[in-house]
Coordinates of C-alpha atoms in Angstrom, one line a residue:
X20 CA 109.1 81.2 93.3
X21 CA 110.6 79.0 96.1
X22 CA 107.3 76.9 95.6
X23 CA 108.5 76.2 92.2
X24 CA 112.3 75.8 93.0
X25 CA 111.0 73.6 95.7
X26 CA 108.7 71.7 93.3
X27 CA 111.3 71.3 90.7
X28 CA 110.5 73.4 88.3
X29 CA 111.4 77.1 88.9
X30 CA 111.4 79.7 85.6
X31 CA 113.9 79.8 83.4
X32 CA 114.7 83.2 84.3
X33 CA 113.6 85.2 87.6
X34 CA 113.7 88.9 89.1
X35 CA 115.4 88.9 92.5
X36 CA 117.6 91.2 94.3
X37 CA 121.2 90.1 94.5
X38 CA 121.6 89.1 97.5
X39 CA 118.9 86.6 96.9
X40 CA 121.9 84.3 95.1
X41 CA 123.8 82.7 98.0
X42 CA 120.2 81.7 99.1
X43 CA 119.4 79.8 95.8
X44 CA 123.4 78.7 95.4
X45 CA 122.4 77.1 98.2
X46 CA 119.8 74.6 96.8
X47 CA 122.0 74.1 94.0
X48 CA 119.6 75.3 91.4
X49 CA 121.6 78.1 89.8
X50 CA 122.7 78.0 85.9
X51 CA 126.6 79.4 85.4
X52 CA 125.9 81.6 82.6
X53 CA 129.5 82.2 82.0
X54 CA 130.0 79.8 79.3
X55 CA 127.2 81.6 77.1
X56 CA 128.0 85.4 77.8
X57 CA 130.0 87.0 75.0
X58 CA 133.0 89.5 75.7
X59 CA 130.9 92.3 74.2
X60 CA 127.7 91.2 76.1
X61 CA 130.1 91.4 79.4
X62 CA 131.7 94.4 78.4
X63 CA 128.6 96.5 77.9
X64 CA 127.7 96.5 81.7
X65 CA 129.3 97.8 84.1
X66 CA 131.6 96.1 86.6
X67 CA 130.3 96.5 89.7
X68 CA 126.8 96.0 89.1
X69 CA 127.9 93.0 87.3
X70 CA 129.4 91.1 90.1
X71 CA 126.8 91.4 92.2
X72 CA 125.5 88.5 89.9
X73 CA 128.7 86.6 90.4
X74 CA 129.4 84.3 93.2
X75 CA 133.0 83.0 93.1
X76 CA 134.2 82.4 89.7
X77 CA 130.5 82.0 87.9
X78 CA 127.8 84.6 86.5
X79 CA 125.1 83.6 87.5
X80 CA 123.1 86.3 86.0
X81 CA 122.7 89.9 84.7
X82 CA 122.0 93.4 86.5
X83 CA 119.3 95.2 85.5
X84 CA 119.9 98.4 87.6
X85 CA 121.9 100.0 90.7
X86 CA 120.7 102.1 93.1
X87 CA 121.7 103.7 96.2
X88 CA 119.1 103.2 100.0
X89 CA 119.3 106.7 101.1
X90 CA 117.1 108.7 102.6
X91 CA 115.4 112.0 101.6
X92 CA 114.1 115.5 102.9
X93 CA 111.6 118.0 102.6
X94 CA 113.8 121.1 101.1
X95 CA 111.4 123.8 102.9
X96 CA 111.5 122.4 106.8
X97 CA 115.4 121.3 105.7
X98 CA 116.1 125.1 105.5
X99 CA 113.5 126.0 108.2
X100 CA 115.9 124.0 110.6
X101 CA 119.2 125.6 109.6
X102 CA 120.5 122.5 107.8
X103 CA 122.8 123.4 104.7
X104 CA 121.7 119.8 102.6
X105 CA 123.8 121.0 99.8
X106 CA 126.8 120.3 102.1
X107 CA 125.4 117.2 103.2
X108 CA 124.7 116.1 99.9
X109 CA 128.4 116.2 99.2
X110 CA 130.1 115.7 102.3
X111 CA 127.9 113.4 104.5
X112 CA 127.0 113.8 108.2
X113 CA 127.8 112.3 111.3
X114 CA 125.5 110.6 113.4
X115 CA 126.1 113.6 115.9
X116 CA 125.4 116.0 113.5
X117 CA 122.8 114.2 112.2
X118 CA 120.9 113.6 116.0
X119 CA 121.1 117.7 116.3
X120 CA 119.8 117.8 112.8
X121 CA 116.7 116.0 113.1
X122 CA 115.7 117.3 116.8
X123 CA 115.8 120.5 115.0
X124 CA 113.2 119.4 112.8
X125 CA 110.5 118.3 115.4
X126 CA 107.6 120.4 115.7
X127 CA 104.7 120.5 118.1
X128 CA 102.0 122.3 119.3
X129 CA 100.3 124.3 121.4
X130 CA 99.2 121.3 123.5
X131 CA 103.2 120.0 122.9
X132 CA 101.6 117.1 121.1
X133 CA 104.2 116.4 118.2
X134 CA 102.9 117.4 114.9
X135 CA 106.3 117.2 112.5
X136 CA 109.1 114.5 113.4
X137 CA 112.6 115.0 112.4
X138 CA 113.1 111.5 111.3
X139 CA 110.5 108.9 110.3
X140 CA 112.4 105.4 108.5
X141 CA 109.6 102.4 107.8
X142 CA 110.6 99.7 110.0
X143 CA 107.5 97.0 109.4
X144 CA 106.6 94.4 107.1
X145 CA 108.6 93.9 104.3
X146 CA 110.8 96.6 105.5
X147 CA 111.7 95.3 109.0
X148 CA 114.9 94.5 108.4
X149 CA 115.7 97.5 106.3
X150 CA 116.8 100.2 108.9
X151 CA 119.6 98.6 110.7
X152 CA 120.9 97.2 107.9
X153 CA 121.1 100.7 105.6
X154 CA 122.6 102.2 108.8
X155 CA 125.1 99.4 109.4
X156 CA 127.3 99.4 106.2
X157 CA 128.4 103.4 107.5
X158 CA 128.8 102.4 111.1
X159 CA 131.9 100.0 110.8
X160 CA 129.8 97.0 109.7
X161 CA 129.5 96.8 105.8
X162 CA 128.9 93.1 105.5
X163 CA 128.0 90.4 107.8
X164 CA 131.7 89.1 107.6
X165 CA 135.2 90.9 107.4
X166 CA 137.8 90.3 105.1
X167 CA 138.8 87.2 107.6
X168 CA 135.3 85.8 107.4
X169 CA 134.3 86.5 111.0
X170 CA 130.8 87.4 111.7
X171 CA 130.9 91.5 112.5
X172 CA 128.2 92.0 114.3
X173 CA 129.7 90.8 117.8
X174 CA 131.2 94.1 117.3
X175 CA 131.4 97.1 119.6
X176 CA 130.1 99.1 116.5
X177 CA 127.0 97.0 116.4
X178 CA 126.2 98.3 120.1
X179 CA 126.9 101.8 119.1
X180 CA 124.5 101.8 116.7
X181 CA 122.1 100.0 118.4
X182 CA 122.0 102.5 120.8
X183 CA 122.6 105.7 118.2
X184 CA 118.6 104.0 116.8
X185 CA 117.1 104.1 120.3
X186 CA 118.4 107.2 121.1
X187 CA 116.8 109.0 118.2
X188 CA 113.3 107.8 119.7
X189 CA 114.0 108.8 122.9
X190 CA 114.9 112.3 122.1
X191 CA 111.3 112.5 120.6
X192 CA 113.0 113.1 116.8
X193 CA 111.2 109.7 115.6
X194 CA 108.0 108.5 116.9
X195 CA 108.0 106.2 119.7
X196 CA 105.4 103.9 117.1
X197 CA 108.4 103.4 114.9
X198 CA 108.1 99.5 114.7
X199 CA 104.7 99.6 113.1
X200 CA 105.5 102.1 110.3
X201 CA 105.5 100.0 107.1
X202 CA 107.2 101.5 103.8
X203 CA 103.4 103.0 102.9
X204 CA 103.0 105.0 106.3
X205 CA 105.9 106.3 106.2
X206 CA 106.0 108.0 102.5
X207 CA 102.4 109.2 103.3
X208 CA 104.2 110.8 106.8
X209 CA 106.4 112.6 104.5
X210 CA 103.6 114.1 101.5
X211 CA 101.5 115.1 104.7
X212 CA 104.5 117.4 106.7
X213 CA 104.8 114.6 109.4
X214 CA 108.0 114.7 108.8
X215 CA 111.1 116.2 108.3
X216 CA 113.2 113.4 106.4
X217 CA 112.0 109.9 105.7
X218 CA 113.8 106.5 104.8
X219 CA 114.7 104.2 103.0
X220 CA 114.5 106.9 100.3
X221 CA 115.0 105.9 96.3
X222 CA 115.8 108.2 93.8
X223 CA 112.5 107.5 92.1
X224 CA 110.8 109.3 95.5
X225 CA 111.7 112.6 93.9
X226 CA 109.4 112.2 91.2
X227 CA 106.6 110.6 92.9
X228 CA 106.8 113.6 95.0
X229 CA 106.7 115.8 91.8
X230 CA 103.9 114.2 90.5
X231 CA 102.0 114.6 93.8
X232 CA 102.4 117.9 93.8
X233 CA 101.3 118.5 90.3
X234 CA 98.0 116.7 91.4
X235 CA 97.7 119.2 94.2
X236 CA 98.1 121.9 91.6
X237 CA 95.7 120.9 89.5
X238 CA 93.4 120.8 92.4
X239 CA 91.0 117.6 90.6
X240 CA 91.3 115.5 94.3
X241 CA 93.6 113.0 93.0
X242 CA 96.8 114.0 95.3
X243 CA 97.4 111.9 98.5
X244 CA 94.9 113.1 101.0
X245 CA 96.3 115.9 103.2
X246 CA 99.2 116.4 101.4
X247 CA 101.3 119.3 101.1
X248 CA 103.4 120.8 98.1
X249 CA 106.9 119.2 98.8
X250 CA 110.5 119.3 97.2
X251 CA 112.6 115.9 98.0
X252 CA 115.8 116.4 98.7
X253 CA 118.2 113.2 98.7
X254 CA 120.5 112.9 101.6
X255 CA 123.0 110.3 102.6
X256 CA 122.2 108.5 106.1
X257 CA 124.6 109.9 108.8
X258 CA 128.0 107.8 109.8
X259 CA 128.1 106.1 112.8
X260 CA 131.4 104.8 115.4
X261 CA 134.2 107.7 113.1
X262 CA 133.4 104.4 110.3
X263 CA 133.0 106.0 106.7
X264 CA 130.0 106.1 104.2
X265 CA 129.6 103.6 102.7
X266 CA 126.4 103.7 100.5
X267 CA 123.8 100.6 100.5
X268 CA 124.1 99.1 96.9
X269 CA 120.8 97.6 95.8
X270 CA 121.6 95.7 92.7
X271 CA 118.6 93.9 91.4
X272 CA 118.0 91.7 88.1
X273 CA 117.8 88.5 85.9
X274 CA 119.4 84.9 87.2
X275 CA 118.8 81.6 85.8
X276 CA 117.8 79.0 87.2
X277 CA 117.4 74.6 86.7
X278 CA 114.9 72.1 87.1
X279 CA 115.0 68.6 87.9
X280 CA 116.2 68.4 83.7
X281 CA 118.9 70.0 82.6
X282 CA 119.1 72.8 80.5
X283 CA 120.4 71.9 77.1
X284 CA 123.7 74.6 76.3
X285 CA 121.4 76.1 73.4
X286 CA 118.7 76.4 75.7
X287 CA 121.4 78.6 78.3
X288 CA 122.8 80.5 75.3
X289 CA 118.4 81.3 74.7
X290 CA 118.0 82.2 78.7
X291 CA 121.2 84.7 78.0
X292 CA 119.9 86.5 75.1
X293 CA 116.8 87.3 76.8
X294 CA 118.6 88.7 79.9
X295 CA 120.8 91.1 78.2
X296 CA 118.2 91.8 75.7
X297 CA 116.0 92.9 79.0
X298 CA 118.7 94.8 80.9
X299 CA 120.9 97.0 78.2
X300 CA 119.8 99.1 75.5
X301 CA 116.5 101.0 74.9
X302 CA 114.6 99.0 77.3
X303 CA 116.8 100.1 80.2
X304 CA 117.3 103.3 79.4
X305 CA 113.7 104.2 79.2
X306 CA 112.9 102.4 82.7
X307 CA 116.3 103.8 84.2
X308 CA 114.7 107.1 83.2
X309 CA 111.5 106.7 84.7
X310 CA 112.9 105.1 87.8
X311 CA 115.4 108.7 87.7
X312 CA 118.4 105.8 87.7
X313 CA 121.8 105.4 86.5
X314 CA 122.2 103.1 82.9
X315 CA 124.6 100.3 84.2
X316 CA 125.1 99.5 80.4
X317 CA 126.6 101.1 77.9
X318 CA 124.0 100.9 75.3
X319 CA 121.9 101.9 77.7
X320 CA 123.4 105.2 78.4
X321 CA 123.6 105.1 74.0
X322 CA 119.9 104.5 73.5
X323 CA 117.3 107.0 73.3
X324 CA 114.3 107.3 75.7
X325 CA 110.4 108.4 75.1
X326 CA 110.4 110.7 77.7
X327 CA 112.7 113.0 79.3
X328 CA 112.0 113.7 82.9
X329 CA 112.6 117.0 84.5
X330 CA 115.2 116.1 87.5
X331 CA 116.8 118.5 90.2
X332 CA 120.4 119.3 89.5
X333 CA 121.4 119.2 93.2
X334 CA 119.7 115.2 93.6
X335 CA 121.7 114.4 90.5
X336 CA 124.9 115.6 92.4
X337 CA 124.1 114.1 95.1
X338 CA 123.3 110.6 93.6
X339 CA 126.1 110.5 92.0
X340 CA 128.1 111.7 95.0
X341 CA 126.5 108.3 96.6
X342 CA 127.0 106.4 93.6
X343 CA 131.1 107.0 93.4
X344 CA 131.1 105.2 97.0
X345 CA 129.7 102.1 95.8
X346 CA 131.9 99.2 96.8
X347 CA 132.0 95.6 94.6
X348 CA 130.1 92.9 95.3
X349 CA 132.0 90.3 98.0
X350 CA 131.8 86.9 96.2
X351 CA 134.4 85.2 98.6
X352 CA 132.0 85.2 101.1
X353 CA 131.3 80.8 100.8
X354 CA 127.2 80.2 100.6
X355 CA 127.1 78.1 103.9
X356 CA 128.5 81.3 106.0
X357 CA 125.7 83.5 104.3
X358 CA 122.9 81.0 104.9
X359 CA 123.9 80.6 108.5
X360 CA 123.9 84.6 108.6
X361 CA 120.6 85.0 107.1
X362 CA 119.2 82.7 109.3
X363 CA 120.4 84.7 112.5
X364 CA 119.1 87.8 111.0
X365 CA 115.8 86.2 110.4
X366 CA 115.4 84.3 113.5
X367 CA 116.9 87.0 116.0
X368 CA 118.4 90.1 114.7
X369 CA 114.3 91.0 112.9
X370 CA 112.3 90.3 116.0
X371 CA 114.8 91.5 118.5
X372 CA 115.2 94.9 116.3
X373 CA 111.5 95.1 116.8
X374 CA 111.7 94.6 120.2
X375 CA 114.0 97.2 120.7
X376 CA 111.8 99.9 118.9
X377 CA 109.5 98.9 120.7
X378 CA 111.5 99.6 123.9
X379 CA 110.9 96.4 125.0
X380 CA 114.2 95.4 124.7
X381 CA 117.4 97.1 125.6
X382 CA 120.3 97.7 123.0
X383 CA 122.5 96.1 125.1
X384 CA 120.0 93.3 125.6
X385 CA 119.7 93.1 121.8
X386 CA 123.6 93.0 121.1
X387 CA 124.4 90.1 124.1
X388 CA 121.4 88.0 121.8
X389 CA 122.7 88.6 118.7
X390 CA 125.9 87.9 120.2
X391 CA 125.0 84.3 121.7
X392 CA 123.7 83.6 118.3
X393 CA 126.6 84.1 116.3
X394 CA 128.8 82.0 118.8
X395 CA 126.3 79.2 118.4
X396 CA 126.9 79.2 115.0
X397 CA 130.3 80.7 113.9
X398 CA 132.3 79.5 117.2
X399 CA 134.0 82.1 119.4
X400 CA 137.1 82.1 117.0
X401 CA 134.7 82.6 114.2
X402 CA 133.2 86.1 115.2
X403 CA 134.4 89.6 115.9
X404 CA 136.0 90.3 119.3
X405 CA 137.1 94.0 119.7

């Protein structure tokens, strides 16, 4: 897709996670859709979904779902480690009790060769970057830049949690291999009893683990090989620094965007039927079914679906426990401070988080570079000094 915005002629309309808009507000190729959308289209979604399409005063598209980056255990070594996940469904966990948790749920054997870790999150490929931001938002650090637009991670809460992730590989709880797990590995750790509790979990893991152990059932060699019967539980990640939870919203959907012409208003008004028509009503509510999501639209939640699927009470609960934490969308936040962001995170906070898995790298080595970073770009009066 950035070949074709590049090129001049992007889609009319494209799939992208939200936080994929300052990044093409930036080229200047977004279509303001606010013109076109009807009170009753805006009306039918709800509101914070919806203005994680908006970017200052525009819409710049439509949200198809909203789901919560948790993580999830197996409900038989859960209770096989003393951990009441019913409680921590509802109330949370601290890093602290979290670290205890998950060195409870390390096996080995005879040879003291670890056969079961406590905690396994996939920290490769496509998901590099996906650990330390998930744990960030609950460890003081919910967006790269406070309410006074300073870059947060020059903060003593970034060090803390820094150190909180290489502490839970040195206590032998997650394997020492961590920065090569990719989001593949890791779900195969958890249908194989490698693991206690694996991340970045998605409500939709409960049913893939439902259907895998249907397969194992049925005994016809189609389950994932070595795999055991196993209930997913969904858990919130721990809190870090006393900071509270607050959930990671993945809001992903529909934008619009221009070519080198420009769109004729009819031809906007067209681009915004098909967006609502693909993100409310029947359509959403059967794939928010399969995907064991939320509707985010009131026709949605209206409309029937093909299929019911069968869902445990206690994950319901507990998503929605996760859900009522969701925070809105910061649009104030202008598109050259986000661009400058994303590129520190791409060209230092990925490779040095790999480094520090890798324990290559201290976590006091990783802050001071992040650090420099941010200086170099925001100033020292533009970054967090506590």
């Amino acid at each position: 897709m950035d070949t074709q915005v590049n090129a001049g002629s992007p889609p009319d309309i494209a799939w992208v996670g939200s936080t994929a808009i300052s990044k093409y507000a930036a080229l200047d190729v977004l279509v303001d859709l606010s013109d076109v959308l009807t009170d009753d289209v805006i009306a039918d979604y709800d509101p914070i979904p919806l203005q994680y399409f908006q970017l200052g005063d525009g819409q710049y598209g439509l949200p198809a779902y909203m789901a919560i980056h948790s993580i999830g255990g197996n409900r038989q070594f859960l209770e096989e480690a003393g951990i009441d996940w019913r409680s921590v469904q509802q109330n949370g966990w601290t890093y602290d009790e979290f670290r205890e948790a998950i060195k409870a749920g390390v096996v080995k054997d005879a040879s003291g060769e670890t056969t079961r870790y406590g905690f396994v999150f996939a920290t490769a490929g496509v998901t590099s970057k996906d650990y330390l931001s998930i744990m960030a938002k609950s460890a003081g650090l919910p967006e790269y830049f406070d309410e006074n637009l300073k870059f947060t991670y020059t903060s003593k809460n970034f060090l803390g949690l820094l150190e909180a992730i290489r502490e839970m590989i040195d206590d032998g709880s997650m394997p020492k291999e961590l920065s090569s797990i990719d989001a593949g590995k890791r779900w195969n750790m958890f249908l194989t009893g490698q693991t206690m509790i694996t991340g970045k979990g998605l409500a939709s893991f409960e049913n893939s683990a439902r259907l895998n152990n249907e397969k194992i059932q049925a005994n016809d060699g189609s389950a994932v090989a070595d795999s055991i019967e196993a209930e997913y539980i969904a858990l919130p990640v721990p809190t870090f620094n006393g900071a509270d939870y607050v959930p990671t919203t993945v809001v992903d959907g529909y934008i619009a965007l221009r070519g080198k012409k420009e769109p004729t208003e009819q031809h906007i008004h067209n681009i915004a039927l098909a967006m609502h028509y693909l993100s409310s009503g029947s359509i959403a509510a059967n794939y928010s079914n399969e995907l064991f999501l939320s509707p985010i639209t009131e026709s949605a939640r209206n409309a029937e679906v093909l299929e019911e699927y069968p869902r445990n009470e206690d994950n319901l609960k507990a998503d929605q426990a996760m859900m009522d934490k969701a925070v809105a969308a910061r649009t104030d936040i202008p598109t050259e401070l986000a661009a400058e962001a994303i590129k520190i995170e791409t060209e230092v906070i990925v490779p040095k988080l790999q480094a520090l898995l890798a324990d290559e790298i201290t976590p006091q080595e990783m802050y001071d570079a992040v650090k420099a970073a941010a200086v170099k770009s925001f100033g020292e009066d533009g970054v967090v000094v506590d």
